[in-house]
C-alpha cells in the first residue's frame, strides 16, 4: 500500500495534468452554471456569483437538457431498467425470471427511496455543461470500520462538481482511479474517523474551535495485489484511503468490492479523461452573445440616460437631470446630450442575438426537447411523437451509448452488489445457483425509458414492414419463413411491454397443445352428436322402410 506521501505526490501530479482543464471549466461554469464557478477561484459563502452573466440562454439550455435526460432516461415514475440473464435458457425458466423481476423492482425502489434523483440530475447538469458527470453510490450512513455489517440501510448518492476530483484510466480507457477532496469540521472528522487518528493540529483545533474546517483527501484505486495478513475491507479489489490534505495523517484505510464512482463523459478526446460536451462546443457563441448583451445594455443606458456635454463656465449650478430639476446656465446651448456619430442599429443587433441564441439552443437540442415536453405534446399524434423521439435518439445515440456503459451499467452493478451482500434481494433460485457455479449466471441490464424504446422502434417498424410485404406477396406461406413468435416478442419488447407478461416458448407450446386437444375433443363430440342424430333418424325411418318392404312382397 502506498504511503501518504506517495498518495499526495500522485495527487499533485494529477492536479498539474488537470490545470488546463480547470481554466476552461472555470470559464464554462461562469456562463453555464455560476453556482459551480469555484474551480480556479474561491468565493465566500453567500457571495453573488452571477456578475458575469448578462444572458441566460446557456443556463436555460443546459437545465432543459438535464431535465430531459432525467425524464427520458431515469424517470422515477417509470420502470426504466430491467434485468435479464445473458444465458437465454435461464430467461425461459419462470423461477429465474421471477427472481430478476423482483430484484429489478427492489433496485428501483431503493433508488426512489434515496436521493438518487437529486444526485443524478446534478450529474446531468455537469454532463451538459462540462462534458463530464461524476457521482458516488454508497450505502446510507456507512460505518467505515473493519467489521462487515449485516442488513441494508439504503442508498446514498453524491454528485461531485468539476475541480473537486482527479481521474486516471485503465488500459481499457475506463476510469478506475479517483481522488477527490472534501471538507468537514474537525468535530465531524473526529465523529467519523475517531479522534485518535487525527493529526496533532486537528486535535488542538478540536479543543479550541471544533467547527474549524478540515480539508480531506479521499483516494480510491484498484489494488495491484491482495495484501497478506489483512482482513475485511482491506482485502477488497478497490482500496480506499482517507487522509488530511495538509498533514501526513492517514485517517482510514478500507476498500470497496466495486468501483463506487460512476464517471460519464459526453464525448472524449484521446489523452484527456475529462471529456467534452455541448458546453465546450457552444462556448464561443455563448461568450459572444453574453458580451453582445452586455454591450447592448451599455448602449441602451446611454440612449436612455445619455452623457452630457457643456460649455466651459456655461453652467452656473450643478446639473439637475431629475424631473422638474433646475439647472442655471448662461446660454441655452450651454448643456446638451452627447450624440454618438455611429447610431445603434437595433434591428441588426436583434438579428445577431437571435442567430446566436438559435445556435446555442441547437447545440443543446432545446427546441426538440421542448417540443416533446411542452403542453402541446399531447396534441401530437403517436406517430409524430415517435418520429421526434427517433430524431432525438439519432442525435443522442453516441452519448446514450456512453451513458449506458459509463453511468448506468456501473450504477446497477454497484447497487446490485450492495443489496445482494446485505441480503436485500430475493433468494437465488437453485437453477440460478447451478448456472452461476458453471459460469453461466451473468446478468445484463436492459433500459426501458422513452429514449431506449425509441432506439428499438426502428427494428419494430422493420419487422412490421417485412411481415406486411411477405404476407402481401406470399400469403399464408410467409409464416413458413418468418418466425412469427419471435417477431411478436421483439415488437412487444420494443414497445416496453412488461417482460413478465410474455409467455415463454414452453408455455406457448403447452397452450397450443391444449388448444389443439380442445379442438380435437370438440370435433369428437361433434362427430358423436352427428352419429347420434343419424342413428335417431335411421330408427325413425325403419318402420316406414319395413312397410314399403312388406308392400313389395305382397
Tab-separated table of C-alpha atoms in Angstrom, residues 105-293:
chain	number	residue	atom	x	y	z
A	105	UNK	CA	-38.177	-3.847	-8.641
A	106	UNK	CA	-36.249	-3.693	-5.359
A	107	UNK	CA	-33.332	-1.886	-7.012
A	108	UNK	CA	-35.576	0.807	-8.485
A	109	UNK	CA	-37.472	1.093	-5.203
A	110	UNK	CA	-34.160	1.630	-3.415
A	111	UNK	CA	-33.321	4.411	-5.876
A	112	UNK	CA	-36.702	6.088	-5.355
A	113	UNK	CA	-36.341	5.951	-1.568
A	114	UNK	CA	-32.879	7.567	-1.711
A	115	UNK	CA	-31.509	10.866	-3.011
A	116	UNK	CA	-30.726	9.302	-6.393
A	117	UNK	CA	-32.960	11.656	-8.398
A	118	UNK	CA	-31.330	14.767	-6.942
A	119	UNK	CA	-27.794	13.427	-7.404
A	120	UNK	CA	-28.249	12.136	-10.954
A	121	UNK	CA	-29.830	15.434	-12.020
A	122	UNK	CA	-26.707	17.228	-10.768
A	123	UNK	CA	-24.631	14.775	-12.814
A	124	UNK	CA	-26.736	15.549	-15.896
A	125	UNK	CA	-26.216	19.295	-15.345
A	126	UNK	CA	-22.456	18.780	-15.137
A	127	UNK	CA	-22.521	16.467	-18.157
A	128	UNK	CA	-24.135	19.062	-20.421
A	129	UNK	CA	-22.016	21.995	-19.298
A	130	UNK	CA	-18.614	20.400	-18.630
A	131	UNK	CA	-18.895	17.214	-20.680
A	132	UNK	CA	-18.414	15.025	-17.578
A	133	UNK	CA	-20.594	13.889	-14.710
A	134	UNK	CA	-19.338	12.154	-11.585
A	135	UNK	CA	-21.229	10.642	-8.663
A	136	UNK	CA	-20.676	8.070	-5.940
A	137	UNK	CA	-23.055	5.302	-4.850
A	138	UNK	CA	-22.708	4.065	-1.278
A	139	UNK	CA	-24.809	2.589	1.456
A	140	UNK	CA	-26.519	5.155	3.617
A	141	UNK	CA	-24.639	6.179	6.762
A	142	UNK	CA	-21.661	3.899	6.087
A	143	UNK	CA	-19.908	2.611	9.184
A	144	UNK	CA	-16.341	2.699	7.935
A	145	UNK	CA	-14.840	0.089	10.220
A	146	UNK	CA	-13.128	-3.218	9.629
A	147	UNK	CA	-16.286	-5.144	10.536
A	148	UNK	CA	-18.811	-6.151	7.865
A	149	UNK	CA	-22.353	-5.032	8.651
A	150	UNK	CA	-25.409	-7.198	8.063
A	151	UNK	CA	-28.614	-5.663	6.739
A	152	UNK	CA	-29.152	-2.952	4.147
A	153	UNK	CA	-29.700	0.657	5.221
A	154	UNK	CA	-30.499	2.168	1.819
A	155	UNK	CA	-28.528	4.052	-0.824
A	156	UNK	CA	-26.705	7.356	-0.539
A	157	UNK	CA	-25.633	9.226	-3.663
A	158	UNK	CA	-23.497	12.330	-4.056
A	159	UNK	CA	-22.584	14.226	-7.230
A	160	UNK	CA	-19.151	15.872	-7.458
A	161	UNK	CA	-18.560	19.188	-9.180
A	162	UNK	CA	-15.634	19.753	-11.574
A	163	UNK	CA	-12.478	20.852	-9.823
A	164	UNK	CA	-13.037	18.616	-6.800
A	165	UNK	CA	-11.664	15.357	-8.209
A	166	UNK	CA	-8.895	13.942	-10.383
A	167	UNK	CA	-9.079	10.845	-12.586
A	168	UNK	CA	-6.963	8.067	-14.047
A	169	UNK	CA	-7.967	5.399	-16.563
A	170	UNK	CA	-7.012	1.759	-17.015
A	171	UNK	CA	-5.840	0.059	-20.217
A	172	UNK	CA	-9.449	-0.105	-21.459
A	173	UNK	CA	-9.809	3.685	-21.052
A	174	UNK	CA	-12.276	3.256	-18.206
A	175	UNK	CA	-11.937	5.338	-15.066
A	176	UNK	CA	-10.792	3.116	-12.197
A	177	UNK	CA	-8.933	5.661	-10.037
A	178	UNK	CA	-10.401	8.765	-8.461
A	179	UNK	CA	-9.019	11.185	-5.874
A	180	UNK	CA	-11.436	13.764	-4.523
A	181	UNK	CA	-11.214	16.471	-1.911
A	182	UNK	CA	-13.719	17.026	0.849
A	183	UNK	CA	-14.112	19.388	3.766
A	184	UNK	CA	-15.754	18.918	7.131
A	185	UNK	CA	-15.401	20.325	10.595
A	186	UNK	CA	-12.828	18.770	12.918
A	187	UNK	CA	-15.717	17.647	15.133
A	188	UNK	CA	-17.355	15.807	12.220
A	189	UNK	CA	-13.995	14.259	11.293
A	190	UNK	CA	-13.497	13.070	14.866
A	191	UNK	CA	-17.003	11.544	14.897
A	192	UNK	CA	-16.449	9.752	11.603
A	193	UNK	CA	-12.861	8.565	11.833
A	194	UNK	CA	-12.083	8.759	15.554
A	195	UNK	CA	-10.165	11.432	17.445
A	196	UNK	CA	-7.116	9.242	17.933
A	197	UNK	CA	-6.246	9.199	14.199
A	198	UNK	CA	-6.402	12.990	13.777
A	199	UNK	CA	-3.216	14.999	13.418
A	200	UNK	CA	-1.906	16.995	16.380
A	201	UNK	CA	-3.068	20.203	14.678
A	202	UNK	CA	-6.600	18.838	14.244
A	203	UNK	CA	-6.691	17.600	17.856
A	204	UNK	CA	-5.649	21.047	19.066
A	205	UNK	CA	-8.325	22.664	16.885
A	206	UNK	CA	-10.893	20.241	18.267
A	207	UNK	CA	-10.256	21.588	21.764
A	208	UNK	CA	-10.214	25.256	20.693
A	209	UNK	CA	-12.659	25.502	17.786
A	210	UNK	CA	-14.435	22.284	16.882
A	211	UNK	CA	-16.117	23.958	13.888
A	212	UNK	CA	-12.815	24.721	12.171
A	213	UNK	CA	-12.898	23.276	8.628
A	214	UNK	CA	-10.587	20.369	7.921
A	215	UNK	CA	-9.542	19.594	4.334
A	216	UNK	CA	-9.503	15.900	3.444
A	217	UNK	CA	-8.345	13.796	0.514
A	218	UNK	CA	-10.068	10.533	-0.405
A	219	UNK	CA	-8.140	8.173	-2.724
A	220	UNK	CA	-9.793	5.179	-4.428
A	221	UNK	CA	-7.851	2.920	-6.782
A	222	UNK	CA	-7.602	-0.775	-7.715
A	223	UNK	CA	-5.316	-2.910	-5.587
A	224	UNK	CA	-2.449	-4.392	-7.547
A	225	UNK	CA	-2.386	-7.494	-5.370
A	226	UNK	CA	-4.132	-8.833	-2.319
A	227	UNK	CA	-2.146	-7.873	0.742
A	228	UNK	CA	-1.331	-10.722	3.059
A	229	UNK	CA	-2.289	-10.559	6.683
A	230	UNK	CA	-5.161	-8.129	6.123
A	231	UNK	CA	-8.810	-8.984	6.515
A	232	UNK	CA	-12.186	-7.356	5.995
A	233	UNK	CA	-12.477	-4.399	3.660
A	234	UNK	CA	-8.694	-4.138	3.253
A	235	UNK	CA	-8.830	-7.195	1.006
A	236	UNK	CA	-11.438	-5.728	-1.350
A	237	UNK	CA	-10.489	-5.165	-5.015
A	238	UNK	CA	-10.531	-1.355	-4.692
A	239	UNK	CA	-8.516	0.403	-1.984
A	240	UNK	CA	-9.975	3.395	-0.145
A	241	UNK	CA	-7.769	5.760	1.866
A	242	UNK	CA	-8.837	8.929	3.696
A	243	UNK	CA	-6.179	11.415	4.846
A	244	UNK	CA	-5.785	15.011	5.898
A	245	UNK	CA	-4.816	17.124	2.922
A	246	UNK	CA	-2.480	19.499	4.738
A	247	UNK	CA	-0.721	16.987	7.020
A	248	UNK	CA	0.650	13.446	6.768
A	249	UNK	CA	-2.088	11.930	8.891
A	250	UNK	CA	-3.905	8.877	7.470
A	251	UNK	CA	-7.455	8.705	8.827
A	252	UNK	CA	-8.867	5.452	7.429
A	253	UNK	CA	-7.874	2.602	5.138
A	254	UNK	CA	-10.632	0.338	3.804
A	255	UNK	CA	-11.909	-0.866	0.435
A	256	UNK	CA	-14.776	-1.473	-1.970
A	257	UNK	CA	-15.983	-4.583	-3.754
A	258	UNK	CA	-16.879	-2.458	-6.812
A	259	UNK	CA	-15.576	0.884	-8.009
A	260	UNK	CA	-18.058	3.168	-6.199
A	261	UNK	CA	-17.909	6.115	-8.618
A	262	UNK	CA	-19.812	6.485	-11.874
A	263	UNK	CA	-17.937	8.801	-14.248
A	264	UNK	CA	-19.664	9.507	-17.564
A	265	UNK	CA	-18.314	11.654	-20.408
A	266	UNK	CA	-20.437	13.234	-23.166
A	267	UNK	CA	-17.569	12.849	-25.605
A	268	UNK	CA	-13.897	12.131	-25.204
A	269	UNK	CA	-10.620	13.238	-26.776
A	270	UNK	CA	-7.629	10.902	-26.701
A	271	UNK	CA	-5.327	11.793	-23.851
A	272	UNK	CA	-7.960	13.751	-21.914
A	273	UNK	CA	-10.010	11.664	-19.455
A	274	UNK	CA	-12.248	14.613	-18.536
A	275	UNK	CA	-14.278	14.670	-21.747
A	276	UNK	CA	-16.081	17.457	-23.579
A	277	UNK	CA	-19.720	18.329	-24.205
A	278	UNK	CA	-22.189	20.889	-25.560
A	279	UNK	CA	-20.747	23.483	-23.201
A	280	UNK	CA	-17.367	23.308	-24.914
A	281	UNK	CA	-18.820	23.272	-28.424
A	282	UNK	CA	-21.087	26.279	-27.855
A	283	UNK	CA	-18.693	28.283	-25.662
A	284	UNK	CA	-17.693	30.783	-28.364
A	285	UNK	CA	-21.319	31.525	-29.239
A	286	UNK	CA	-22.219	31.850	-25.560
A	287	UNK	CA	-19.345	34.253	-24.907
A	288	UNK	CA	-20.254	36.290	-27.991
A	289	UNK	CA	-23.917	36.514	-27.024
A	290	UNK	CA	-23.119	37.352	-23.430
A	291	UNK	CA	-20.686	40.080	-24.494
A	292	UNK	CA	-23.116	41.431	-27.093
A	293	UNK	CA	-25.862	41.614	-24.487
